[in-house]
CSV table of C-alpha atoms in Angstrom, one decimal:
chain,number,residue,atom,x,y,z
A,1,MET,CA,-30.4,60.5,-1.5
A,2,ALA,CA,-32.0,58.2,-3.8
A,3,PRO,CA,-33.3,55.0,-2.4
A,4,SER,CA,-31.2,52.0,-2.3
A,5,LEU,CA,-32.3,49.3,-5.1
A,6,CYS,CA,-32.5,45.8,-4.2
A,7,GLY,CA,-33.7,42.8,-5.9
A,8,LEU,CA,-36.5,40.3,-5.0
A,9,GLY,CA,-36.2,37.1,-6.5
A,10,SER,CA,-39.7,36.1,-7.8
A,11,TYR,CA,-41.7,34.0,-10.4
A,12,PRO,CA,-44.1,34.5,-13.2
A,13,GLY,CA,-47.9,34.5,-12.2
A,14,SER,CA,-48.2,31.2,-13.8
A,15,LEU,CA,-45.0,29.7,-12.3
A,16,ARG,CA,-45.4,30.9,-8.6
A,17,HIS,CA,-44.6,27.3,-7.8
A,18,TRP,CA,-41.1,28.1,-7.5
A,19,VAL,CA,-38.5,25.8,-8.2
A,20,LEU,CA,-34.9,26.0,-6.8
A,21,THR,CA,-32.4,27.8,-9.1
A,22,CYS,CA,-29.2,26.2,-7.7
A,23,PHE,CA,-27.4,24.3,-4.8
A,24,VAL,CA,-25.4,26.7,-3.6
A,25,THR,CA,-25.4,30.1,-1.6
A,26,LEU,CA,-24.7,33.7,-1.5
A,27,LEU,CA,-23.1,34.1,1.9
A,28,LEU,CA,-24.2,37.2,3.8
A,29,LEU,CA,-21.8,40.1,3.5
A,30,LEU,CA,-21.0,43.3,5.0
A,31,PRO,CA,-24.1,45.7,4.4
A,32,PRO,CA,-23.2,49.3,4.0
A,33,SER,CA,-24.6,52.1,5.8
A,34,ASN,CA,-26.1,53.6,2.3
A,35,LEU,CA,-29.1,51.1,2.7
A,36,GLY,CA,-30.9,53.7,4.6
A,37,TYR,CA,-30.1,52.2,8.2
A,38,SER,CA,-27.7,53.0,10.9
A,39,PRO,CA,-24.6,51.0,11.4
A,40,ASP,CA,-26.4,49.5,14.5
A,41,TYR,CA,-28.8,47.7,12.2
A,42,LEU,CA,-26.3,46.5,9.5
A,43,GLU,CA,-23.4,44.7,11.1
A,44,GLU,CA,-20.9,42.1,9.4
A,45,VAL,CA,-22.8,38.6,9.0
A,46,CYS,CA,-20.1,36.4,7.6
A,47,GLY,CA,-17.6,35.6,4.9
A,48,LYS,CA,-17.5,35.9,1.1
A,49,PRO,CA,-19.9,34.6,-1.7
A,50,TRP,CA,-18.9,31.2,-2.7
A,51,TRP,CA,-19.8,29.3,-6.0
A,52,PRO,CA,-19.0,25.5,-6.7
A,53,ASP,CA,-16.9,24.9,-10.0
A,54,ASN,CA,-19.8,23.5,-11.9
A,55,LEU,CA,-22.0,26.7,-11.6
A,56,GLU,CA,-21.9,29.5,-14.1
A,57,GLU,CA,-21.6,32.8,-12.1
A,58,ILE,CA,-23.9,34.6,-14.7
A,59,ARG,CA,-26.7,32.4,-13.5
A,60,HIS,CA,-29.4,35.0,-11.9
A,61,TRP,CA,-30.3,34.6,-8.3
A,62,PRO,CA,-28.6,31.3,-7.6
A,63,TRP,CA,-29.6,31.3,-3.8
A,64,GLU,CA,-33.4,31.2,-4.6
A,65,VAL,CA,-35.4,28.2,-3.0
A,66,SER,CA,-38.9,26.9,-3.7
A,67,LEU,CA,-40.1,25.2,-0.5
A,68,ARG,CA,-42.5,22.3,-1.7
A,69,MET,CA,-45.2,19.9,-0.2
A,70,GLU,CA,-46.3,17.1,-2.5
A,71,ASN,CA,-44.6,18.8,-5.2
A,72,LYS,CA,-46.6,22.1,-4.9
A,73,HIS,CA,-44.9,25.5,-4.2
A,74,VAL,CA,-45.4,26.5,-0.6
A,75,CYS,CA,-42.9,29.1,0.2
A,76,GLY,CA,-39.7,30.7,-1.0
A,77,GLY,CA,-36.4,30.8,0.7
A,78,ALA,CA,-32.7,31.4,0.4
A,79,LEU,CA,-29.6,29.2,0.8
A,80,ILE,CA,-27.2,30.6,3.2
A,81,ASP,CA,-24.8,27.7,3.1
A,82,LEU,CA,-24.6,24.4,1.0
A,83,ILE,CA,-27.0,22.4,3.2
A,84,TRP,CA,-28.9,25.3,5.0
A,85,VAL,CA,-31.8,27.1,3.7
A,86,ILE,CA,-33.7,30.3,5.5
A,87,SER,CA,-37.2,31.1,5.0
A,88,ALA,CA,-40.2,32.9,7.0
A,89,ALA,CA,-41.1,30.5,9.7
A,90,HIS,CA,-45.0,31.1,9.3
A,91,CYS,CA,-44.2,28.9,6.3
A,92,PHE,CA,-43.9,25.9,8.9
A,93,GLN,CA,-43.3,33.5,13.0
A,94,SER,CA,-40.4,35.4,11.3
A,95,LEU,CA,-37.6,33.3,10.6
A,96,SER,CA,-36.7,29.3,10.0
A,97,LEU,CA,-33.8,27.4,9.2
A,98,MET,CA,-33.9,24.0,7.3
A,99,LEU,CA,-31.0,21.8,6.9
A,100,LEU,CA,-30.9,19.7,3.6
A,101,THR,CA,-30.4,16.0,3.1
A,102,ASP,CA,-30.2,15.7,-0.5
A,103,ASN,CA,-29.1,17.5,-3.5
A,104,LEU,CA,-31.1,20.2,-5.1
A,105,THR,CA,-32.8,20.8,-8.7
A,106,LEU,CA,-32.0,23.6,-10.5
A,107,THR,CA,-34.5,25.6,-12.9
A,108,PRO,CA,-34.2,28.3,-15.4
A,109,GLU,CA,-37.9,29.5,-14.4
A,110,LEU,CA,-37.1,32.6,-12.4
A,111,GLN,CA,-38.3,36.2,-12.7
A,112,GLU,CA,-36.9,39.1,-10.7
A,113,ALA,CA,-38.4,42.2,-9.4
A,114,GLU,CA,-36.7,45.5,-8.4
A,115,VAL,CA,-38.0,47.0,-5.2
A,116,PHE,CA,-36.8,50.2,-3.2
A,117,ILE,CA,-36.1,50.1,0.5
A,118,MET,CA,-38.6,52.2,2.5
A,119,ASP,CA,-38.3,54.2,5.6
A,120,ASN,CA,-39.8,51.9,8.5
A,121,LYS,CA,-42.0,55.1,9.8
A,122,LYS,CA,-43.4,55.5,6.3
A,123,CYS,CA,-43.9,51.8,6.0
A,124,ASP,CA,-45.7,51.6,9.3
A,125,HIS,CA,-47.9,54.4,8.4
A,126,ILE,CA,-49.1,52.7,5.3
A,127,PHE,CA,-50.1,49.6,7.0
A,128,HIS,CA,-52.1,51.7,9.8
A,129,GLN,CA,-54.2,53.1,7.3
A,130,ASN,CA,-57.5,51.2,7.2
A,131,SER,CA,-56.2,49.3,10.1
A,132,LEU,CA,-58.1,48.8,13.8
A,133,TYR,CA,-54.8,49.1,15.4
A,134,PRO,CA,-54.2,52.6,17.1
A,135,ARG,CA,-51.1,54.5,15.9
A,136,VAL,CA,-49.2,53.9,19.3
A,137,ILE,CA,-48.8,50.4,18.2
A,138,HIS,CA,-46.1,49.7,15.8
A,139,LEU,CA,-46.8,47.3,13.2
A,140,ILE,CA,-43.4,47.8,11.7
A,141,ARG,CA,-40.7,46.8,14.1
A,142,ARG,CA,-36.7,47.3,14.4
A,143,ASN,CA,-36.4,43.6,13.6
A,144,MET,CA,-38.2,44.6,9.8
A,145,ILE,CA,-37.4,45.9,6.6
A,146,CYS,CA,-39.8,47.3,4.1
A,147,ALA,CA,-39.3,47.2,0.3
A,148,ALA,CA,-41.9,48.4,-2.3
A,149,ASN,CA,-42.2,48.1,-6.2
A,150,TYR,CA,-44.4,50.5,-7.6
A,151,GLY,CA,-45.4,48.4,-10.7
A,152,GLU,CA,-45.7,44.9,-9.3
A,153,SER,CA,-47.2,43.4,-6.4
A,154,LEU,CA,-46.3,40.5,-4.2
A,155,CYS,CA,-48.5,37.4,-4.0
A,156,TYR,CA,-49.3,34.2,-2.5
A,157,GLY,CA,-46.3,31.9,-2.6
A,158,ASP,CA,-43.7,34.8,-2.3
A,159,PRO,CA,-43.1,34.7,1.5
A,160,GLY,CA,-39.8,33.5,2.4
A,161,GLY,CA,-38.4,34.7,-0.5
A,162,PRO,CA,-35.1,36.6,-0.3
A,163,LEU,CA,-34.4,40.4,-0.4
A,164,ALA,CA,-30.9,40.6,-1.9
A,165,CYS,CA,-29.2,44.2,-2.5
A,166,GLU,CA,-26.1,44.5,-4.7
A,167,ILE,CA,-23.3,46.6,-3.3
A,168,ASP,CA,-20.1,47.3,-4.9
A,169,GLY,CA,-20.6,44.3,-7.2
A,170,ARG,CA,-21.6,41.7,-4.4
A,171,TRP,CA,-24.9,40.6,-3.4
A,172,ILE,CA,-26.1,40.8,0.1
A,173,LEU,CA,-28.9,38.9,1.7
A,174,ALA,CA,-30.7,41.5,3.7
A,175,GLY,CA,-34.0,39.9,4.5
A,176,VAL,CA,-36.6,37.2,3.8
A,177,LEU,CA,-40.2,38.1,2.8
A,178,SER,CA,-42.3,37.9,6.0
A,179,TRP,CA,-45.7,39.4,5.2
A,180,GLU,CA,-47.7,41.8,3.1
A,181,LYS,CA,-51.0,42.4,1.9
A,182,ALA,CA,-51.2,39.8,-0.6
A,183,CYS,CA,-52.2,40.4,-4.4
A,184,VAL,CA,-53.5,43.9,-3.5
A,185,LYS,CA,-51.9,47.1,-4.5
A,186,PRO,CA,-48.4,47.3,-6.0
A,187,GLN,CA,-47.7,50.3,-3.6
A,188,ASN,CA,-48.1,48.3,-0.7
A,189,PRO,CA,-44.5,47.6,0.6
A,190,GLY,CA,-43.6,44.0,1.5
A,191,VAL,CA,-42.3,43.6,5.1
A,192,TYR,CA,-39.1,41.5,5.5
A,193,THR,CA,-37.4,39.9,8.4
A,194,ARG,CA,-34.0,42.0,9.0
A,195,LEU,CA,-31.6,39.0,9.2
A,196,THR,CA,-28.9,41.1,10.6
A,197,LYS,CA,-31.0,41.0,14.0
A,198,TYR,CA,-30.8,37.2,13.8
A,199,THR,CA,-27.1,36.8,12.9
A,200,ARG,CA,-26.1,35.4,16.2
A,201,TRP,CA,-29.0,32.8,16.1
A,202,ILE,CA,-28.3,31.8,12.4
A,203,LYS,CA,-24.7,31.2,13.2
A,204,GLU,CA,-25.2,29.3,16.4
A,205,GLN,CA,-27.8,26.8,14.5
A,206,MET,CA,-25.3,26.3,11.5
A,207,ASN,CA,-22.6,25.8,14.3
A,208,HIS,CA,-24.5,23.1,15.8
A,209,GLY,CA,-24.4,21.1,12.8
A,210,ALA,CA,-27.1,18.4,11.7
A,211,LEU,CA,-29.9,17.7,13.8
A,212,PRO,CA,-31.0,14.0,14.8
A,213,GLY,CA,-32.5,12.3,11.7
A,214,PRO,CA,-36.2,11.4,13.3
A,215,CYS,CA,-36.2,14.8,15.2
A,216,ARG,CA,-35.4,17.0,12.1
A,217,ALA,CA,-39.0,18.4,11.1
A,218,SER,CA,-40.2,18.6,14.7
A,219,CYS,CA,-36.9,20.3,16.0
A,220,LEU,CA,-37.2,23.1,13.3
A,221,LEU,CA,-40.7,23.7,14.2
A,222,PHE,CA,-39.7,24.0,17.8
A,223,LEU,CA,-36.7,26.3,17.0
A,224,SER,CA,-38.9,28.6,15.0
A,225,TRP,CA,-41.7,28.7,17.8
A,226,LEU,CA,-38.8,29.6,20.3
A,227,LEU,CA,-37.3,32.3,18.1
A,228,GLN,CA,-40.8,33.9,18.1
A,229,LEU,CA,-40.8,33.8,21.9
A,230,LEU,CA,-37.6,35.4,21.9
A,231,VAL,CA,-38.3,38.2,19.5
A,232,ASP,CA,-42.1,39.0,21.1
A,233,PRO,CA,-42.0,37.7,24.6
């Protein structure tokens, strides 16, 4: 069976400081079994994709987000709701959610990269090469997805970026980039946080609503730290 083809939103080398492409989201859909994982891993996450009236549906990767500090790109992210952004927690551990207070800025400066889902065992074997960790220690866990592109490599600023797969004309947010051997060999896979493993936590945070204003930054950091403890006790 041919590997499932997915898309990782990325940016040109000179434009690694990403800019948010839109202020809508592609809601998580139902990932089918042909992604190479058992139904146990891929469960229904939530509703249907939603677009505002003023957005052209032909715009590519409208869920891409740039997380910035002093107007410099730090990490990527993806919108999963009008006011919620998901990213890699080490940009602030495995996963983080951010609640927006202002509208976002659009940009046409975006570059895509096609990646292929890789079997976790094969991915684990690759990362054990030239590693000091013994083989009995799994570097790639069940809450991770590996994907590789044999012509382009990931680099600094890519973590937090979304891994999106097109299934039957609909885009599924499958993961956010967690870690990789940055800027090394294109054949080295990127390791993504498997979002279906955190569906309940994501829904709970979104249903909880807005955090108290003065507490938002510190609370988000605390939630990321707490999530890491729950995943890796």
